[in-house]
Tab-separated table of C-alpha atoms in Angstrom:
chain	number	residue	atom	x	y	z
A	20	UNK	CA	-19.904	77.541	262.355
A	21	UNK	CA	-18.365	74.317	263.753
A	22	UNK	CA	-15.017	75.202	266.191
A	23	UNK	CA	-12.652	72.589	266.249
A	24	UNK	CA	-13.324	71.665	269.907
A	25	UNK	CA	-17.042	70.494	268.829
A	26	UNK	CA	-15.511	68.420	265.267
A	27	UNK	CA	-12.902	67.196	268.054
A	28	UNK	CA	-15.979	66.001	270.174
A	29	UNK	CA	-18.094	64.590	267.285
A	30	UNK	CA	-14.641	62.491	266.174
A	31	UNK	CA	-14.232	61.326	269.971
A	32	UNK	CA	-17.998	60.615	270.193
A	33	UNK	CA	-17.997	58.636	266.919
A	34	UNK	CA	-14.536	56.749	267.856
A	35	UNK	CA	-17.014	55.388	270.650
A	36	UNK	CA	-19.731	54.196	269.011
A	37	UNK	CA	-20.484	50.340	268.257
A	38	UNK	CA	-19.040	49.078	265.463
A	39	UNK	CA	-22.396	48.775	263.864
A	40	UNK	CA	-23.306	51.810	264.448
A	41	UNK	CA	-23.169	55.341	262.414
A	42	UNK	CA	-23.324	59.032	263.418
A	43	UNK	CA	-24.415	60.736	260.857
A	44	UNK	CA	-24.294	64.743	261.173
A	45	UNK	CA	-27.093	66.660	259.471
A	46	UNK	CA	-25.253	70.356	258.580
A	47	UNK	CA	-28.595	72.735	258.696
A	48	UNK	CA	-27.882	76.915	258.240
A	49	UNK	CA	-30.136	79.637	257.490
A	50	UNK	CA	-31.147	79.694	253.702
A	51	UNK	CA	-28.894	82.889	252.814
A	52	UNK	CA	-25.745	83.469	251.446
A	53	UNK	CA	-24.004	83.043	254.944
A	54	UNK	CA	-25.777	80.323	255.896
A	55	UNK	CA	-24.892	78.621	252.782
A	56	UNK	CA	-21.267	79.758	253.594
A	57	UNK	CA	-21.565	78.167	257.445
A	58	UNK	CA	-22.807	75.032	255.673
A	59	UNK	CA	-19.905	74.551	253.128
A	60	UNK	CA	-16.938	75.311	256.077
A	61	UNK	CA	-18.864	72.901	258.401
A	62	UNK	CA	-19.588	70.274	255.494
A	63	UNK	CA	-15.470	70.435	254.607
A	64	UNK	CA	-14.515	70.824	258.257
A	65	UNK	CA	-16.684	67.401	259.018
A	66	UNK	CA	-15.009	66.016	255.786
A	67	UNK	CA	-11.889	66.379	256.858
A	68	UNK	CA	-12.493	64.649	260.037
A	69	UNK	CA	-13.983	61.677	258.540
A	70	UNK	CA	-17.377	62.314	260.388
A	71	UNK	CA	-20.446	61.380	258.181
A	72	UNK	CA	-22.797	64.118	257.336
A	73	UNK	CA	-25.171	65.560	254.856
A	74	UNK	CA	-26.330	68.836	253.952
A	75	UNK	CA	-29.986	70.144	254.983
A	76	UNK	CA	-31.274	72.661	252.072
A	77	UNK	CA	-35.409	72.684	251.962
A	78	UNK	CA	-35.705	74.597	248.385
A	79	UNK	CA	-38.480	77.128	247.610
A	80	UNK	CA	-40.621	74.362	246.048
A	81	UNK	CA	-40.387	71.795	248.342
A	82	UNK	CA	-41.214	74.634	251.511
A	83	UNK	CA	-44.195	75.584	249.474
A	84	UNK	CA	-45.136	72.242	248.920
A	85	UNK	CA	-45.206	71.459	252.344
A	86	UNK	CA	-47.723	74.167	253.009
A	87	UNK	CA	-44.760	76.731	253.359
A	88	UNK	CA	-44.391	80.510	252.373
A	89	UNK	CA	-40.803	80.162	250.733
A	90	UNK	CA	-39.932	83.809	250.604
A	91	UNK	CA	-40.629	84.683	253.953
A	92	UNK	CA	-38.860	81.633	255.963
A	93	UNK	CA	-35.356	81.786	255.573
A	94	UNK	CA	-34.221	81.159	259.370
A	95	UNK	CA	-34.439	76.898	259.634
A	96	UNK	CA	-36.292	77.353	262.800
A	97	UNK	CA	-39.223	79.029	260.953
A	98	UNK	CA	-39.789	76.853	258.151
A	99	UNK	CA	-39.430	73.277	260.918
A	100	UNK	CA	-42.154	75.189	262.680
A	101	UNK	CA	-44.245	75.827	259.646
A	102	UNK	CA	-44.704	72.281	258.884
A	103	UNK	CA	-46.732	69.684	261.027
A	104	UNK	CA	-44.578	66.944	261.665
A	105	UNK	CA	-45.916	64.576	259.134
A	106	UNK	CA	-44.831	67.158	256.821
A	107	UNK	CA	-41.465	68.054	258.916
A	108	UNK	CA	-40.204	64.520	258.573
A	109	UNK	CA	-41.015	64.145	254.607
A	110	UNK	CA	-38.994	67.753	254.186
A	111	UNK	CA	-36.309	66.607	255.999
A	112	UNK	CA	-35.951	63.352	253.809
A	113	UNK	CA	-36.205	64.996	250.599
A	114	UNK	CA	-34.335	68.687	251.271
A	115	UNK	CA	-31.033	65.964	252.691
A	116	UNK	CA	-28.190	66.413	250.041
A	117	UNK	CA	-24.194	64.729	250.630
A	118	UNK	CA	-21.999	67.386	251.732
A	119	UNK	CA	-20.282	67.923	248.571
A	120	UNK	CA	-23.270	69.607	247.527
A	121	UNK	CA	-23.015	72.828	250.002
A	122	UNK	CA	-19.780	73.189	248.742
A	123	UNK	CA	-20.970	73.251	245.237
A	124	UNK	CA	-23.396	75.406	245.789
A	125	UNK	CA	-20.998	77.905	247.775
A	126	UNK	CA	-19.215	77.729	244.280
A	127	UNK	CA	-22.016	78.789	242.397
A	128	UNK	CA	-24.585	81.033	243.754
A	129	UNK	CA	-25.609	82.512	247.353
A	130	UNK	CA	-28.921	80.382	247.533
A	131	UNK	CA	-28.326	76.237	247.148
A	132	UNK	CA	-31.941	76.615	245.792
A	133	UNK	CA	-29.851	77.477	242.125
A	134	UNK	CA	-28.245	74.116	241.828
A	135	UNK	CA	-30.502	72.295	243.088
A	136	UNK	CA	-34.341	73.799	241.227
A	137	UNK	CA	-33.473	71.793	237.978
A	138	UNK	CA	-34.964	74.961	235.947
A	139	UNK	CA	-32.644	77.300	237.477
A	140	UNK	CA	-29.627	74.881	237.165
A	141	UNK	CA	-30.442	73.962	233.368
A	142	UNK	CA	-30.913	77.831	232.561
A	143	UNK	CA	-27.414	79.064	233.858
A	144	UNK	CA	-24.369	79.002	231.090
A	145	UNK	CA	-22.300	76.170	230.910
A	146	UNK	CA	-18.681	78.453	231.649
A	147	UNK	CA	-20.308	79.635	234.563
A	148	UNK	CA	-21.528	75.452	235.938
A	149	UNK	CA	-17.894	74.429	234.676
A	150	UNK	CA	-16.278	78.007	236.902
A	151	UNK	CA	-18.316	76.484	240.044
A	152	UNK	CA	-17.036	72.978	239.746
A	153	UNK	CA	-13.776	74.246	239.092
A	154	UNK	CA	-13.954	75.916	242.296
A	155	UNK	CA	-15.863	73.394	244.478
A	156	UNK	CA	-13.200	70.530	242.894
A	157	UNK	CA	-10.618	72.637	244.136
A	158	UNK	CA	-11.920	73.389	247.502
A	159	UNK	CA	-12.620	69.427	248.135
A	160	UNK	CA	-9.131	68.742	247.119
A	161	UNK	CA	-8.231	70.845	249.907
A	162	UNK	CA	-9.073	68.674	251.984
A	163	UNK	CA	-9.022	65.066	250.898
A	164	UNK	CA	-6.018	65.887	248.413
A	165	UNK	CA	-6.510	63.149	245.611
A	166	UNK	CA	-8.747	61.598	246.934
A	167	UNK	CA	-11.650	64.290	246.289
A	168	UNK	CA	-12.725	62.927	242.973
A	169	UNK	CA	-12.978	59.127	244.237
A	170	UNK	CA	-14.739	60.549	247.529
A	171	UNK	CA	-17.303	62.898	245.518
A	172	UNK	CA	-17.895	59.537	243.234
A	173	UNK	CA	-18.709	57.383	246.267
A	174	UNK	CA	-20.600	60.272	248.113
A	175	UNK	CA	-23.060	59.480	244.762
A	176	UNK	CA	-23.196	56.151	244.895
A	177	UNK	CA	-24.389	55.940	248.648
A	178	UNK	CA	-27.002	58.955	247.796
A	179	UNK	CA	-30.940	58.283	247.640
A	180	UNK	CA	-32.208	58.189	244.295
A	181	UNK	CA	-33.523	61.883	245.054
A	182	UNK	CA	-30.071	63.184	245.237
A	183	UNK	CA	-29.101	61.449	242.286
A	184	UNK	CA	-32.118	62.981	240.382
A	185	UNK	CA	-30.332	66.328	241.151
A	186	UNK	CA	-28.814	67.394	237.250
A	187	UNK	CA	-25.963	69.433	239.125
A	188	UNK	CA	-24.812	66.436	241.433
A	189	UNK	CA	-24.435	64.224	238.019
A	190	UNK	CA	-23.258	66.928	235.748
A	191	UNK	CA	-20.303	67.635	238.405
A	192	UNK	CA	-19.593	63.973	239.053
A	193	UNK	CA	-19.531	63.712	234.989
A	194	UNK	CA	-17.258	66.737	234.939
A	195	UNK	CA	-14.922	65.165	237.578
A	196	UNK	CA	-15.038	61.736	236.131
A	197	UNK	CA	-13.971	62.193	232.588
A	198	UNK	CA	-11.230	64.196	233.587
A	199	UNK	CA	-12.340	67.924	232.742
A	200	UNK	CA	-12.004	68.973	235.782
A	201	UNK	CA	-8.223	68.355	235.555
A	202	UNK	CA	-7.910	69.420	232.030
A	203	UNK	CA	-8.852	73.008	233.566
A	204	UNK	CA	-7.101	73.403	236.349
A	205	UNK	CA	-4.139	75.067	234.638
A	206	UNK	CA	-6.275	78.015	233.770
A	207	UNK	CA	-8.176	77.850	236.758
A	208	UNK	CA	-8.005	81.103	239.184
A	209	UNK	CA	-6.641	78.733	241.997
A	210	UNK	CA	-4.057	78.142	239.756
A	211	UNK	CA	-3.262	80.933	238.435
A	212	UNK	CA	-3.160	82.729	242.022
A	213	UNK	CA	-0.840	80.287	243.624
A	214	UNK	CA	1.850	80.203	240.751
């Protein structure tokens, strides 16, 4: 978990930086349920401050792929040391989402690897991808207000093509977009649990 005196310290150390120059914070947790959780508070906590970041998630295929026994590395320093550094660096380029993602994923499942393994996504119920962007709509607009839609639109746009390949990214930007997302909220839980 970020504290506010470290965000307070990235915002400082970015305020600093040449003009033509970016800090870019890469949010990497364990691959569990609370890691996924530290990811999505840190990801919305770095949001808020206006400090760029992305979201680290290597998924089961893409650890195996790199040579990688999936089930048994889910601490991040495990699976960076079970790669060679060829390897490492091609991981780290591919398994790097925008932020908006952990906090879908905290929406939907406890592992990001169900959002973002197009067979798992595909095979889940439509009420239950619709529930999660709901939920992950709502927890943006938390903290950018009205501006969450416009932000998760441009968060798209300046993704890799990778990213953009993921079918949950452009079904929830779709779902945001055309206005469902607002058509729901009155029967939404947040909703219904602040009236």
């Amino acid at each position: 978990m970020l504290s506010e005196h470290q965000i307070l310290l990235l915002q400082a150390f970015n305020d600093e930086l040449p003009k033509d120059v970016t800090l870019t914070v890469v949010v990497s947790f364990d691959r569990d349920e609370a890691g996924l959780r530290g990811a999505e508070d840190a990801c919305l906590k770095l949001i808020r401050a206006a400090v760029e970041c992305r979201f680290l998630w290597p998924t089961a295929k893409q650890l195996e792929a790199a040579g990688c026994e999936a089930t048994k590395l889910r601490i991040r320093t495990d699976y960076l040391q079970c790669v060679v550094s060829e390897s490492a660096h091609e991981l780290i380029s591919q398994a790097n989402y925008p932020p908006e993602i952990a906090v879908l994923a905290n929406s939907f499942s406890i592992s990001a690897d169900d959002i973002l393994t197009d067979d798992l996504w595909r095979a889940t119920s439509r009420s239950r991808r619709f529930r999660a962007f709901s939920r992950a709509l709502s927890r943006l607009r938390k903290v950018l207000g009205n501006d969450a839609a416009t932000q998760l639109s441009m968060s798209v746009q300046s993704a890799a093509p990778v990213q953009l390949a993921t079918p949950a990214l452009t079904e929830w930007v779709a779902f945001v977009c055309d206005g469902t997302g607002d058509k729901s909220l009155p029967y939404s839980d947040e909703f219904l649990n602040s009236a």
